[in-house]
Coordinates of C-alpha atoms in Angstrom, one line a residue:
M7 CA 33.2 65.7 84.4
N8 CA 29.7 65.4 83.2
T9 CA 28.3 63.2 80.2
E10 CA 28.5 66.1 77.8
S11 CA 32.3 66.5 78.5
F12 CA 32.9 62.8 78.3
Q13 CA 31.2 62.5 75.0
K14 CA 33.7 65.2 73.6
Y15 CA 36.6 62.7 74.7
V16 CA 34.6 59.8 73.1
K17 CA 34.3 61.5 69.7
T18 CA 37.9 62.6 69.9
A19 CA 39.1 59.0 70.5
E20 CA 36.9 57.8 67.7
E21 CA 38.2 60.3 65.4
A22 CA 41.8 59.3 66.3
R23 CA 40.9 55.6 65.7
E24 CA 39.6 56.2 62.4
A25 CA 42.8 58.5 61.5
A26 CA 44.9 55.7 62.8
K27 CA 43.1 53.1 60.5
L28 CA 43.6 55.4 57.4
A29 CA 47.2 55.9 58.3
I30 CA 47.9 52.1 58.6
K31 CA 46.1 51.5 55.4
N32 CA 48.1 54.1 53.5
V33 CA 51.3 52.3 54.6
A34 CA 49.9 48.8 54.3
M35 CA 49.2 48.7 50.7
P36 CA 52.6 50.2 49.5
A37 CA 54.2 47.5 51.8
A38 CA 52.3 44.7 50.5
K39 CA 52.9 46.0 46.7
A40 CA 56.8 46.3 47.4
L41 CA 56.8 42.7 49.1
M42 CA 55.2 41.1 46.1
A43 CA 57.4 43.2 43.6
A44 CA 60.4 41.9 45.3
F45 CA 59.1 38.3 45.1
F46 CA 58.2 38.5 41.4
E47 CA 61.6 40.1 40.7
A48 CA 63.5 37.3 42.3
H49 CA 61.2 34.6 40.8
P50 CA 60.3 35.4 37.1
E51 CA 59.0 31.9 36.6
V52 CA 56.1 32.9 38.9
C53 CA 53.2 34.8 37.3
A54 CA 50.9 34.9 40.2
V55 CA 50.4 34.4 44.1
A56 CA 47.3 33.7 45.6
W57 CA 45.9 33.4 49.1
S58 CA 42.9 33.9 51.3
Q59 CA 42.4 36.0 54.4
E60 CA 39.7 34.9 56.8
S61 CA 38.2 36.1 60.1
N62 CA 36.4 33.7 62.3
H63 CA 34.0 34.8 65.0
Y64 CA 33.5 31.7 67.2
D65 CA 31.4 33.5 69.7
D66 CA 31.0 37.0 71.1
E67 CA 34.4 36.7 72.8
T68 CA 36.6 34.7 70.5
Y69 CA 38.1 36.3 67.2
S70 CA 40.5 34.8 64.9
Y71 CA 42.1 36.3 61.8
R72 CA 44.5 34.4 59.4
V73 CA 46.3 34.7 56.1
S74 CA 46.5 31.2 54.4
S75 CA 49.7 29.8 53.0
P76 CA 50.5 31.5 49.6
R77 CA 50.2 29.4 46.4
I78 CA 51.9 30.2 43.3
R79 CA 51.0 30.0 39.5
L80 CA 54.0 29.1 37.4
G81 CA 54.4 29.7 33.7
E82 CA 51.6 31.8 31.7
P83 CA 48.8 33.9 33.2
I84 CA 45.3 32.9 32.9
D85 CA 41.9 34.6 33.1
W86 CA 41.9 35.5 36.8
S87 CA 38.2 36.3 36.7
S88 CA 37.3 32.6 36.5
V89 CA 39.4 31.6 39.7
N90 CA 37.5 31.5 42.9
G91 CA 40.1 30.1 45.2
A92 CA 43.8 29.0 45.7
Y93 CA 42.9 25.3 45.3
D94 CA 40.9 25.8 41.9
E95 CA 41.6 23.4 38.9
D96 CA 41.8 24.3 35.4
D97 CA 39.6 22.7 32.7
D98 CA 41.9 19.6 32.6
G99 CA 41.7 19.0 36.2
N100 CA 45.1 20.4 37.2
D101 CA 45.7 22.7 40.1
V102 CA 45.7 26.4 39.0
F103 CA 48.1 27.1 41.8
T104 CA 50.9 25.0 43.7
D105 CA 52.6 25.3 47.0
E106 CA 55.9 24.7 48.6
Y107 CA 55.5 21.0 48.5
N108 CA 55.8 20.8 44.8
D109 CA 58.9 18.8 44.0
K110 CA 59.6 20.6 40.9
L111 CA 60.1 23.9 42.7
S112 CA 63.7 25.0 43.4
S113 CA 65.0 25.2 46.9
G114 CA 65.4 28.9 46.7
L115 CA 61.8 29.4 45.6
K116 CA 60.5 27.0 48.4
S117 CA 62.5 29.1 50.8
D118 CA 61.4 32.3 49.5
L119 CA 57.7 31.3 49.5
S120 CA 58.1 30.3 53.1
E121 CA 59.6 33.7 53.9
L122 CA 56.8 35.4 52.0
E123 CA 54.2 33.5 54.1
R124 CA 56.1 34.7 57.4
L125 CA 55.8 38.3 56.1
M126 CA 52.2 38.1 55.2
T127 CA 50.9 39.3 58.5
E128 CA 47.6 40.5 59.8
E129 CA 49.1 43.9 60.6
I130 CA 49.9 44.6 56.8
F131 CA 47.6 42.3 54.9
R132 CA 44.4 43.0 56.8
P133 CA 44.3 46.6 56.3
A134 CA 45.7 46.4 52.7
F135 CA 42.9 43.9 51.5
G136 CA 40.4 43.4 54.0
E137 CA 38.7 40.4 55.8
D138 CA 37.2 37.4 54.2
V139 CA 38.9 37.9 50.8
F140 CA 40.5 35.8 48.0
V141 CA 43.6 37.5 46.7
I142 CA 45.7 37.1 43.6
A143 CA 48.6 39.0 43.1
T144 CA 50.2 39.6 39.7
R145 CA 53.1 41.5 38.5
N146 CA 50.9 44.4 37.8
E147 CA 47.8 44.2 40.0
F148 CA 45.9 42.6 42.7
H149 CA 42.5 40.9 42.2
V150 CA 40.6 40.9 45.3
T151 CA 37.4 38.8 45.7
D152 CA 35.1 39.4 48.7
K153 CA 34.3 36.0 50.2
S154 CA 32.0 37.2 52.9

């Protein structure tokens, strides 16, 4: 095999990789939407779920990706465009979002929030929303802010 023949294989492999990425993305977003819809249906007291997705490049060889623990907003929605992170505070100094450690949450909500976190995997959420983003899921839409 010569270089020209090999380059044809390289091109084919690159095209296959791009097709696979697109196929995964086409499955990932509907899966994320269905997961969030089910969570909101089970917990009507929750108006939003927020989390961050981050990639860390420690050096040329080490790569890490994680989806942070989801935090929730109870009660009424707010202007999401003013929220920059899951740990933001409102004008009165109160947390915009809360987590599973809040004593006011029911045991069922705490349990489902833990299960939601377990299902928020890199395989689904990275292709659906990207890297280095802050995401707010509401009943109707996703607000995604690029943090890179």
